[in-house]
CSV table of C-alpha atoms in Angstrom, one decimal:
chain,number,residue,atom,x,y,z
A,1,UNK,CA,-16.9,-5.9,-18.1
A,2,UNK,CA,-16.9,-2.3,-18.2
A,3,UNK,CA,-19.3,-1.6,-21.2
A,4,UNK,CA,-21.9,-4.4,-20.2
A,5,UNK,CA,-21.9,-2.0,-17.1
A,6,UNK,CA,-22.4,1.4,-18.7
A,7,UNK,CA,-24.6,-0.6,-21.5
A,8,UNK,CA,-26.6,-1.1,-18.3
A,9,UNK,CA,-26.9,2.1,-16.3
A,10,UNK,CA,-26.5,4.5,-19.4
A,11,UNK,CA,-30.3,5.8,-19.0
A,12,UNK,CA,-29.6,5.7,-15.2
A,13,UNK,CA,-26.6,8.8,-15.8
A,14,UNK,CA,-29.8,10.9,-18.2
A,15,UNK,CA,-30.8,11.3,-14.5
A,16,UNK,CA,-29.1,10.4,-11.6
A,17,UNK,CA,-27.5,7.0,-10.9
A,18,UNK,CA,-28.1,6.6,-7.1
A,19,UNK,CA,-26.6,3.7,-4.9
A,20,UNK,CA,-26.5,3.7,-1.0
A,21,UNK,CA,-22.6,2.8,-1.0
A,22,UNK,CA,-19.7,3.6,-3.6
A,23,UNK,CA,-16.5,1.3,-3.1
A,24,UNK,CA,-13.5,2.4,-4.7
A,25,UNK,CA,-10.5,0.1,-5.6
A,26,UNK,CA,-11.2,-3.1,-6.9
A,27,UNK,CA,-8.5,-5.4,-4.9
A,28,UNK,CA,-9.5,-8.4,-2.6
A,29,UNK,CA,-10.3,-5.3,0.3
A,30,UNK,CA,-12.9,-3.9,-2.0
A,31,UNK,CA,-14.1,-6.6,-4.6
A,32,UNK,CA,-15.0,-9.1,-1.2
A,33,UNK,CA,-16.5,-5.9,0.9
A,34,UNK,CA,-19.2,-5.1,-2.4
A,35,UNK,CA,-19.9,-9.1,-1.9
A,36,UNK,CA,-20.4,-8.9,1.7
A,37,UNK,CA,-22.7,-5.5,1.0
A,38,UNK,CA,-24.6,-6.9,-1.3
A,39,UNK,CA,-25.4,-10.4,0.4
A,40,UNK,CA,-27.2,-7.5,2.7
A,41,UNK,CA,-28.8,-6.2,0.0
A,42,UNK,CA,-27.6,-2.9,0.1
A,43,UNK,CA,-27.4,-1.3,-3.1
A,44,UNK,CA,-23.3,-1.0,-4.2
A,45,UNK,CA,-21.3,0.3,-7.1
A,46,UNK,CA,-17.8,-0.6,-7.0
A,47,UNK,CA,-15.4,1.5,-9.1
A,48,UNK,CA,-11.5,0.5,-10.1
A,49,UNK,CA,-9.4,2.4,-11.9
A,50,UNK,CA,-8.0,-0.8,-14.1
A,51,UNK,CA,-9.3,-4.3,-13.8
A,52,UNK,CA,-9.9,-6.1,-10.7
A,53,UNK,CA,-7.5,-7.1,-8.6
A,54,UNK,CA,-4.5,-6.7,-10.5
A,55,UNK,CA,-3.1,-3.3,-8.3
A,56,UNK,CA,-0.1,-3.8,-6.4
A,57,UNK,CA,-0.7,-5.8,-3.8
A,58,UNK,CA,-3.8,-8.8,-5.1
A,59,UNK,CA,-3.0,-9.7,-7.8
A,60,UNK,CA,1.2,-9.8,-6.6
A,61,UNK,CA,0.6,-11.2,-3.3
A,62,UNK,CA,1.6,-15.5,-2.1
A,63,UNK,CA,-2.7,-15.3,-1.3
A,64,UNK,CA,-1.8,-17.1,2.4
A,65,UNK,CA,-4.5,-17.3,5.0
A,66,UNK,CA,-3.8,-18.4,8.4
A,67,UNK,CA,-6.9,-19.5,10.0
A,68,UNK,CA,-6.3,-20.8,13.6
A,69,UNK,CA,-10.4,-21.3,14.7
A,70,UNK,CA,-12.8,-22.2,12.6
A,71,UNK,CA,-16.4,-19.8,11.8
A,72,UNK,CA,-18.5,-22.6,10.2
A,73,UNK,CA,-20.7,-23.0,13.7
A,74,UNK,CA,-21.4,-19.8,14.6
A,75,UNK,CA,-24.6,-18.8,12.1
A,76,UNK,CA,-26.4,-19.1,15.2
A,77,UNK,CA,-27.4,-15.6,17.0
A,78,UNK,CA,-26.3,-17.0,20.6
A,79,UNK,CA,-23.1,-17.3,19.3
A,80,UNK,CA,-21.9,-14.2,17.7
A,81,UNK,CA,-22.1,-12.1,20.6
A,82,UNK,CA,-18.8,-14.6,21.8
A,83,UNK,CA,-17.0,-14.1,18.8
A,84,UNK,CA,-16.9,-10.3,18.6
A,85,UNK,CA,-15.0,-11.2,21.9
A,86,UNK,CA,-11.7,-12.7,19.3
A,87,UNK,CA,-9.1,-10.1,18.5
A,88,UNK,CA,-9.6,-9.1,15.2
A,89,UNK,CA,-6.7,-10.7,13.4
A,90,UNK,CA,-8.0,-14.1,14.4
A,91,UNK,CA,-11.4,-13.1,13.3
A,92,UNK,CA,-10.8,-11.3,10.2
A,93,UNK,CA,-8.7,-14.4,9.2
A,94,UNK,CA,-11.0,-17.2,9.7
A,95,UNK,CA,-13.4,-14.7,8.4
A,96,UNK,CA,-11.2,-14.8,4.9
A,97,UNK,CA,-11.5,-18.4,4.8
A,98,UNK,CA,-15.0,-18.8,5.6
A,99,UNK,CA,-15.6,-16.7,2.4
A,100,UNK,CA,-13.1,-18.1,0.4
A,101,UNK,CA,-14.7,-21.8,0.6
A,102,UNK,CA,-18.4,-19.4,0.3
A,103,UNK,CA,-17.6,-17.8,-3.1
A,104,UNK,CA,-17.0,-21.5,-5.8
A,105,UNK,CA,-15.8,-21.1,-8.5
A,106,UNK,CA,-12.7,-21.9,-10.6
A,107,UNK,CA,-10.7,-19.2,-9.8
A,108,UNK,CA,-11.2,-18.8,-6.3
A,109,UNK,CA,-9.8,-21.7,-4.8
A,110,UNK,CA,-9.2,-22.7,-1.4
A,111,UNK,CA,-6.4,-25.1,-0.5
A,112,UNK,CA,-6.4,-26.0,2.8
A,113,UNK,CA,-3.2,-27.0,3.0
A,114,UNK,CA,-2.9,-26.9,7.1
A,115,UNK,CA,-0.3,-24.3,7.8
A,116,UNK,CA,3.4,-24.3,10.7
A,117,UNK,CA,4.5,-21.4,12.9
A,118,UNK,CA,8.2,-22.7,13.0
A,119,UNK,CA,10.5,-21.6,15.3
A,120,UNK,CA,14.6,-22.3,15.0
A,121,UNK,CA,16.3,-21.3,18.0
A,122,UNK,CA,15.4,-21.2,21.6
A,123,UNK,CA,14.3,-17.8,22.5
A,124,UNK,CA,12.4,-18.2,19.0
A,125,UNK,CA,10.5,-20.6,20.9
A,126,UNK,CA,10.4,-19.3,23.6
A,127,UNK,CA,8.5,-16.5,21.6
A,128,UNK,CA,6.2,-19.3,19.9
A,129,UNK,CA,4.9,-20.7,23.1
A,130,UNK,CA,3.7,-17.1,24.4
A,131,UNK,CA,2.2,-17.2,21.1
A,132,UNK,CA,0.7,-20.4,21.7
A,133,UNK,CA,-0.4,-19.3,25.2
A,134,UNK,CA,-2.2,-16.2,23.5
A,135,UNK,CA,-4.0,-18.4,21.2
A,136,UNK,CA,-5.7,-20.4,23.9
A,137,UNK,CA,-6.4,-17.5,26.1
A,138,UNK,CA,-8.2,-15.5,23.4
A,139,UNK,CA,-10.3,-19.0,22.7
A,140,UNK,CA,-10.6,-20.2,25.9
A,141,UNK,CA,-14.6,-20.7,26.5
A,142,UNK,CA,-15.3,-18.9,23.7
A,143,UNK,CA,-17.2,-20.1,20.4
A,144,UNK,CA,-15.7,-21.2,17.8
A,145,UNK,CA,-12.8,-22.6,19.7
A,146,UNK,CA,-9.1,-22.4,18.7
A,147,UNK,CA,-8.2,-25.8,15.9
A,148,UNK,CA,-4.2,-25.4,16.5
A,149,UNK,CA,-1.9,-28.1,17.8
A,150,UNK,CA,1.5,-27.3,20.1
A,151,UNK,CA,4.3,-28.8,18.6
A,152,UNK,CA,6.8,-29.6,20.8
A,153,UNK,CA,10.0,-31.4,19.4
A,154,UNK,CA,11.6,-31.4,15.8
A,155,UNK,CA,10.5,-35.1,15.4
A,156,UNK,CA,7.1,-34.1,16.2
A,157,UNK,CA,7.5,-31.1,13.2
A,158,UNK,CA,9.0,-33.1,10.6
A,159,UNK,CA,5.8,-35.6,11.0
A,160,UNK,CA,3.3,-33.3,9.7
A,161,UNK,CA,5.8,-31.3,7.1
A,162,UNK,CA,9.4,-33.7,6.4
A,163,UNK,CA,10.6,-31.7,3.7
A,164,UNK,CA,11.5,-29.2,7.1
A,165,UNK,CA,15.2,-29.9,8.6
A,166,UNK,CA,16.6,-30.9,12.1
A,167,UNK,CA,17.2,-26.9,13.0
A,168,UNK,CA,13.1,-26.3,13.6
A,169,UNK,CA,12.8,-26.8,17.2
A,170,UNK,CA,9.2,-26.9,17.4
A,171,UNK,CA,6.0,-25.2,15.6
A,172,UNK,CA,2.3,-24.7,15.8
A,173,UNK,CA,0.1,-26.5,13.5
A,174,UNK,CA,-3.0,-24.9,12.6
A,175,UNK,CA,-4.9,-27.3,9.9
A,176,UNK,CA,-7.2,-24.9,8.1
A,177,UNK,CA,-5.2,-22.7,7.3
A,178,UNK,CA,-4.3,-22.2,3.9
A,179,UNK,CA,-3.6,-20.4,0.2
A,180,UNK,CA,-6.0,-18.8,-2.7
A,181,UNK,CA,-5.1,-20.2,-6.2
A,182,UNK,CA,-5.6,-16.8,-8.1
A,183,UNK,CA,-5.4,-13.9,-6.2
A,184,UNK,CA,-6.6,-12.3,-9.1
A,185,UNK,CA,-9.2,-14.3,-10.0
A,186,UNK,CA,-10.7,-14.3,-6.3
A,187,UNK,CA,-11.1,-10.8,-7.1
A,188,UNK,CA,-13.1,-11.6,-9.7
A,189,UNK,CA,-14.8,-14.3,-8.0
A,190,UNK,CA,-16.1,-11.8,-5.5
A,191,UNK,CA,-17.1,-9.1,-8.4
A,192,UNK,CA,-18.8,-11.3,-9.9
A,193,UNK,CA,-20.6,-13.0,-7.2
A,194,UNK,CA,-21.4,-9.3,-6.0
A,195,UNK,CA,-22.8,-8.9,-9.3
A,196,UNK,CA,-25.2,-12.0,-9.3
A,197,UNK,CA,-26.7,-10.0,-6.1
A,198,UNK,CA,-27.3,-6.3,-8.2
A,199,UNK,CA,-24.3,-4.7,-7.3
A,200,UNK,CA,-22.5,-2.6,-9.9
A,201,UNK,CA,-19.1,-3.4,-10.8
A,202,UNK,CA,-16.8,-1.1,-12.8
A,203,UNK,CA,-13.3,-1.7,-14.4
A,204,UNK,CA,-12.1,1.9,-15.8
A,205,UNK,CA,-13.6,3.6,-13.7
A,206,UNK,CA,-11.5,6.3,-12.3
A,207,UNK,CA,-12.1,8.0,-9.2
A,208,UNK,CA,-11.8,11.6,-9.7
A,209,UNK,CA,-13.5,13.5,-7.2
A,210,UNK,CA,-16.2,12.7,-4.6
A,211,UNK,CA,-18.1,16.1,-3.5
A,212,UNK,CA,-21.0,16.8,-0.6
A,213,UNK,CA,-24.1,17.3,-1.8
A,214,UNK,CA,-25.7,20.2,-1.9
A,215,UNK,CA,-29.0,21.0,-0.2
A,216,UNK,CA,-30.6,21.5,-3.9
A,217,UNK,CA,-29.5,18.7,-5.6
A,218,UNK,CA,-31.5,15.5,-5.3
A,219,UNK,CA,-32.0,12.0,-7.7
A,220,UNK,CA,-34.5,10.8,-10.3
A,221,UNK,CA,-36.2,9.3,-7.2
A,222,UNK,CA,-37.0,13.4,-5.2
A,223,UNK,CA,-34.3,11.2,-2.2
A,224,UNK,CA,-31.1,13.5,-1.1
A,225,UNK,CA,-28.1,11.5,-0.5
A,226,UNK,CA,-24.7,12.8,1.3
A,227,UNK,CA,-22.0,12.7,-1.5
A,228,UNK,CA,-21.5,12.7,-5.4
A,229,UNK,CA,-18.7,10.6,-6.5
A,230,UNK,CA,-17.2,11.7,-10.1
A,231,UNK,CA,-15.0,9.4,-12.2
A,232,UNK,CA,-14.3,9.0,-16.0
A,233,UNK,CA,-14.9,5.9,-17.7
A,234,UNK,CA,-12.9,4.8,-21.3
A,235,UNK,CA,-15.0,7.6,-23.0
A,236,UNK,CA,-12.9,10.3,-21.1
A,237,UNK,CA,-16.3,11.6,-19.7
A,238,UNK,CA,-17.5,12.7,-16.0
A,239,UNK,CA,-20.1,10.5,-14.5
A,240,UNK,CA,-21.6,10.7,-11.6
A,241,UNK,CA,-23.4,8.7,-8.9
A,242,UNK,CA,-24.9,10.0,-5.6
A,243,UNK,CA,-24.7,8.2,-2.9
A,244,UNK,CA,-24.9,7.8,1.2
A,245,UNK,CA,-21.8,6.1,1.9
A,246,UNK,CA,-18.0,5.9,0.0
A,247,UNK,CA,-16.1,3.3,1.8
A,248,UNK,CA,-11.7,3.7,-0.2
A,249,UNK,CA,-10.4,0.3,-0.1
A,250,UNK,CA,-7.3,1.7,-2.5
A,251,UNK,CA,-4.3,0.4,-0.5
A,252,UNK,CA,-1.0,2.3,-0.8
A,253,UNK,CA,-3.3,4.7,-3.5
A,254,UNK,CA,-5.3,5.9,-0.2
A,255,UNK,CA,-2.7,9.2,0.8
A,256,UNK,CA,-2.0,9.8,-3.2
A,257,UNK,CA,-6.1,10.3,-3.8
A,258,UNK,CA,-6.7,12.6,-0.5
A,259,UNK,CA,-3.7,14.8,-1.5
A,260,UNK,CA,-5.6,14.6,-5.4
A,261,UNK,CA,-8.8,15.4,-3.8
A,262,UNK,CA,-7.8,18.1,-0.8
A,263,UNK,CA,-6.0,19.6,-3.8
A,264,UNK,CA,-9.3,20.2,-6.2
A,265,UNK,CA,-10.9,22.6,-3.5
A,266,UNK,CA,-13.0,25.7,-5.9
A,267,UNK,CA,-14.6,28.4,-4.8
A,268,UNK,CA,-17.7,26.7,-5.8
A,269,UNK,CA,-17.7,23.2,-4.4
A,270,UNK,CA,-15.4,22.1,-2.1
A,271,UNK,CA,-14.4,18.8,-2.6
A,272,UNK,CA,-14.7,16.7,1.0
A,273,UNK,CA,-11.0,15.5,2.4
A,274,UNK,CA,-10.5,11.8,3.5
A,275,UNK,CA,-9.6,10.8,6.5
A,276,UNK,CA,-7.3,11.1,8.5
A,277,UNK,CA,-4.2,8.4,7.9
A,278,UNK,CA,-1.6,7.9,6.7
A,279,UNK,CA,-0.5,4.4,4.7
A,280,UNK,CA,3.0,4.0,4.2
A,281,UNK,CA,3.8,1.4,0.8
A,282,UNK,CA,6.1,-1.6,1.5
A,283,UNK,CA,7.9,-3.4,-0.6
A,284,UNK,CA,8.3,-7.1,-0.7
A,285,UNK,CA,9.8,-9.9,-3.2
A,286,UNK,CA,8.3,-13.2,-4.0
A,287,UNK,CA,10.1,-16.2,-6.0
A,288,UNK,CA,9.2,-19.4,-7.7
A,289,UNK,CA,11.3,-22.1,-8.2
A,290,UNK,CA,10.8,-24.7,-10.2
A,291,UNK,CA,9.1,-28.3,-9.5
A,292,UNK,CA,12.2,-30.1,-9.5
A,293,UNK,CA,15.6,-28.9,-10.9
A,294,UNK,CA,17.6,-30.4,-13.8
A,295,UNK,CA,19.9,-33.2,-12.4
A,296,UNK,CA,21.7,-36.2,-13.6
A,297,UNK,CA,20.8,-39.2,-12.5
A,298,UNK,CA,24.3,-39.9,-11.1
A,299,UNK,CA,23.2,-37.1,-8.5
A,300,UNK,CA,19.9,-37.9,-6.8
A,301,UNK,CA,21.6,-40.1,-4.0
A,302,UNK,CA,23.5,-36.9,-3.2
A,303,UNK,CA,20.4,-34.9,-3.0
A,304,UNK,CA,17.7,-37.4,-1.9
A,305,UNK,CA,15.1,-34.9,-0.5
A,306,UNK,CA,14.1,-32.8,-3.7
A,307,UNK,CA,10.1,-32.5,-2.7
A,308,UNK,CA,9.4,-29.3,-1.8
A,309,UNK,CA,6.8,-28.7,1.4
A,310,UNK,CA,3.0,-29.2,1.1
A,311,UNK,CA,2.2,-26.7,3.5
A,312,UNK,CA,2.3,-23.2,4.1
A,313,UNK,CA,4.9,-22.3,6.4
A,314,UNK,CA,5.5,-19.0,8.6
A,315,UNK,CA,8.7,-18.1,10.0
A,316,UNK,CA,8.3,-16.3,13.7
A,317,UNK,CA,12.1,-14.5,13.4
A,318,UNK,CA,10.3,-11.3,12.5
A,319,UNK,CA,8.0,-11.8,15.0
A,320,UNK,CA,10.2,-12.5,17.9
A,321,UNK,CA,12.6,-9.2,16.6
A,322,UNK,CA,9.9,-6.9,16.4
A,323,UNK,CA,8.4,-7.8,19.9
A,324,UNK,CA,11.6,-6.3,21.4
A,325,UNK,CA,12.1,-3.7,18.5
A,326,UNK,CA,10.8,-0.6,17.5
A,327,UNK,CA,10.6,-0.3,13.8
A,328,UNK,CA,9.2,2.0,11.4
A,329,UNK,CA,6.6,1.3,10.0
A,330,UNK,CA,5.8,-1.6,12.6
A,331,UNK,CA,6.6,-5.3,11.3
A,332,UNK,CA,9.6,-4.1,8.4
A,333,UNK,CA,12.4,-6.1,7.8
A,334,UNK,CA,14.6,-2.8,6.3
A,335,UNK,CA,15.2,0.0,7.8
A,336,UNK,CA,14.2,3.3,5.8
A,337,UNK,CA,18.3,3.4,4.8
A,338,UNK,CA,17.8,-0.4,3.5
A,339,UNK,CA,19.7,-1.7,6.8
A,340,UNK,CA,18.3,-5.2,6.8
A,341,UNK,CA,16.8,-5.4,10.6
A,342,UNK,CA,16.0,-9.5,10.7
A,343,UNK,CA,14.8,-11.9,8.2
A,344,UNK,CA,10.5,-13.2,7.8
A,345,UNK,CA,9.9,-15.9,5.7
A,346,UNK,CA,6.7,-17.6,4.2
A,347,UNK,CA,6.7,-20.7,1.7
A,348,UNK,CA,3.7,-22.4,0.4
A,349,UNK,CA,3.5,-25.0,-2.3
A,350,UNK,CA,2.6,-24.1,-5.9
A,351,UNK,CA,-0.6,-25.7,-7.4
A,352,UNK,CA,1.4,-26.6,-10.4
A,353,UNK,CA,4.0,-27.9,-8.9
A,354,UNK,CA,7.2,-25.8,-6.7
A,355,UNK,CA,7.5,-23.4,-4.7
A,356,UNK,CA,6.2,-20.2,-3.8
A,357,UNK,CA,8.1,-18.6,-0.8
A,358,UNK,CA,9.0,-14.2,0.3
A,359,UNK,CA,8.9,-12.3,3.1
A,360,UNK,CA,11.1,-9.0,2.6
A,361,UNK,CA,9.2,-5.7,4.2
A,362,UNK,CA,11.3,-2.8,2.5
A,363,UNK,CA,9.9,0.9,3.1
A,364,UNK,CA,9.1,2.2,0.1
A,365,UNK,CA,11.3,4.7,-0.9
A,366,UNK,CA,14.5,3.2,1.2
A,367,UNK,CA,17.5,5.6,0.5
A,368,UNK,CA,20.1,2.5,-0.5
A,369,UNK,CA,18.5,0.7,-3.4
A,370,UNK,CA,18.7,-3.7,-3.4
A,371,UNK,CA,19.2,-5.1,-6.1
A,372,UNK,CA,16.9,-8.8,-6.9
A,373,UNK,CA,19.6,-10.5,-6.9
A,374,UNK,CA,20.9,-9.0,-3.7
A,375,UNK,CA,17.8,-9.6,-2.3
A,376,UNK,CA,17.1,-13.1,-3.7
A,377,UNK,CA,20.2,-14.9,-2.4
A,378,UNK,CA,19.6,-13.1,0.8
A,379,UNK,CA,16.5,-14.7,1.2
A,380,UNK,CA,17.3,-17.9,0.0
A,381,UNK,CA,20.4,-17.7,2.5
A,382,UNK,CA,17.8,-17.6,5.2
A,383,UNK,CA,15.3,-20.0,4.2
A,384,UNK,CA,17.5,-22.8,3.2
A,385,UNK,CA,18.7,-23.3,6.8
A,386,UNK,CA,15.5,-24.7,7.7
A,387,UNK,CA,14.3,-26.2,4.5
A,388,UNK,CA,16.0,-29.3,2.8
A,389,UNK,CA,14.7,-29.8,-0.4
A,390,UNK,CA,15.7,-25.5,-1.1
A,391,UNK,CA,19.5,-26.4,0.3
A,392,UNK,CA,19.7,-29.2,-1.8
A,393,UNK,CA,18.2,-27.3,-4.5
A,394,UNK,CA,20.6,-24.8,-4.1
A,395,UNK,CA,23.5,-27.2,-4.0
A,396,UNK,CA,22.6,-28.8,-6.5
A,397,UNK,CA,22.4,-26.3,-9.1
A,398,UNK,CA,25.6,-24.5,-7.6
A,399,UNK,CA,28.0,-27.9,-8.2
A,400,UNK,CA,26.7,-28.1,-12.2
A,401,UNK,CA,26.9,-24.8,-12.9
A,402,UNK,CA,30.1,-23.4,-10.6
A,403,UNK,CA,30.7,-20.0,-10.7
A,404,UNK,CA,28.7,-19.5,-13.4
A,405,UNK,CA,25.2,-19.9,-11.0
A,406,UNK,CA,26.2,-16.4,-8.8
A,407,UNK,CA,27.5,-14.8,-12.0
A,408,UNK,CA,23.7,-15.4,-14.0
A,409,UNK,CA,20.7,-13.0,-13.6
A,410,UNK,CA,17.7,-14.6,-12.0
A,411,UNK,CA,16.1,-14.5,-15.4
A,412,UNK,CA,19.6,-16.8,-16.3
A,413,UNK,CA,19.1,-19.4,-14.3
A,414,UNK,CA,15.1,-19.7,-14.3
A,415,UNK,CA,13.7,-18.1,-11.3
A,416,UNK,CA,10.6,-15.8,-11.9
A,417,UNK,CA,10.5,-13.1,-9.2
A,418,UNK,CA,8.5,-10.1,-8.2
A,419,UNK,CA,8.0,-7.1,-6.7
A,420,UNK,CA,4.8,-5.9,-4.8
A,421,UNK,CA,3.9,-2.9,-2.3
A,422,UNK,CA,2.0,-3.5,0.7
A,423,UNK,CA,0.0,-1.5,2.4
A,424,UNK,CA,1.3,-0.4,6.1
A,425,UNK,CA,-0.5,1.3,8.8
A,426,UNK,CA,2.0,3.4,11.1
A,427,UNK,CA,0.9,1.4,14.4
A,428,UNK,CA,0.8,-2.3,12.7
A,429,UNK,CA,-3.1,-2.2,13.2
A,430,UNK,CA,-6.1,-2.5,11.1
A,431,UNK,CA,-7.1,0.1,9.4
A,432,UNK,CA,-10.9,0.7,9.7
A,433,UNK,CA,-11.8,4.3,9.4
A,434,UNK,CA,-14.7,6.3,9.4
A,435,UNK,CA,-16.0,9.9,10.3
A,436,UNK,CA,-19.2,9.3,11.2
A,437,UNK,CA,-20.8,10.9,7.9
A,438,UNK,CA,-20.3,7.9,5.7
A,439,UNK,CA,-16.5,7.9,4.8
A,440,UNK,CA,-14.4,5.1,5.2
A,441,UNK,CA,-11.3,3.3,4.6
A,442,UNK,CA,-10.6,-0.2,5.1
C-alpha cells in the first residue's frame, strides 16, 4: 500500500530518493514492466495515481491472450536470436502468456482454454487461410515452432467447440491461448512480485512534473541523475525522485500528461516534454451473461443447447474488412460520426460460469452517441449468428418476456455491461518509443 511505501522511504526524502528507472502508470503494462526490470536488478519505482489495474483499460478488459507459439523452450542463448526474428505481435502475446504463468498467485490465474479464430463467409475463410499461411511463414525453421491447427470444415471446428453453429466454415485453433482470470488482480500480482525483488510500488502517487536535473543537483550518494520526477501523495505534499529513465505506461492519459507538462514551463525550470506521439482513445463495450437463463422444463426441448463455449473465440470479419479499408485510427468498428463500419467480436467463458463478450471499437468523441442498449443489440445480433447457445438464450428470453424484453433496460434484464477506454496508436502498431535520452513511452 502507499502508506507502507511512504513509511519505508520517508528517511530517504530528507536527502533525495533515487532509482535507476521510474515507471509512471500502474496498469498491466506498467506493473509487468516494473516486474521485468526488477528481475534484471534494475532499481525501479512504480507510481500510480489511483490503484493498480483500476484505470480505464486494464481493469475493464476481457484479458484475452492469443498465443500461437510456446516460449517455454527458448531459455538458451543460442535460441534467443531466432526468437527475435518473430514479429513483435506474436512475440509479445507469447511472452505475456509466459509472464502470467510465471507470476503464480490466486488473483493471476492464466486459464489456458485454447482459442478459435473463426470465419463465417467465403471471403473471411480466404482471409483466414492467408493468415494461417502467414503464421507458418513467420515461424518456419525457427524456434519456437507454431503451436496451432488449421480447421477447414464445420465438423472439425465443432469438434473443438460444439457451441459454434453451422455457419462457421473454418478456423485456426491455438491451444495455448486463453485469458487471465482477474485483470486487476494480475496487475497487483506483478506489483507485489516486483516489490519482493526490491522495487517500490506506490498507489495514490500522482506525477505532476518531470524536469531535467541541473548540473549542480546531486543525490545523497553524490551521483548525478538525468531527471527529477515530482509527484504528490496522500499528504498533498510534493515529493521528488531522481532517476536516469522515465517510462510512461499511462495509456490514453499520455497525451493529457504531455500537454500538462509542456504548459508548466517556467523561466527557471523547463519541463522535459514527452516524446512526440499521439494516442487515440477508443471505447469498447463488454457484457456478460449468466450461467444459464431462467426457464421452465417445457422449454428445454425447444432450446437444447444452452452450454456456453469453453474456449476463447475471435471473429475475423473485422480484420478482413480492415485489410481492404482504411479507418482512423486503424482497426475500429465505427467511424468518427458513430456509423458502424464492420463487426468485430471476442467471446470467452467466465470462471463463475456464463459468457463474457465484446468487440466494439468506437473512437472517443464520436459525433453520434450510441446508447448501451443499441450497442448491445447490434453486437448480439451479429454474435448469435455463429453462437448457438447465445441464439437460444436470447430466443428463450424473447419468447418468455415477449415485447417486454426489448422495452426493458439492460439492468432490468439482468445483463451486466460496461465500457472501457483503450489506447490506440495512429498507425495501428505497438507504441514503443524512446528519445534516446532516458524518456520512454510504452
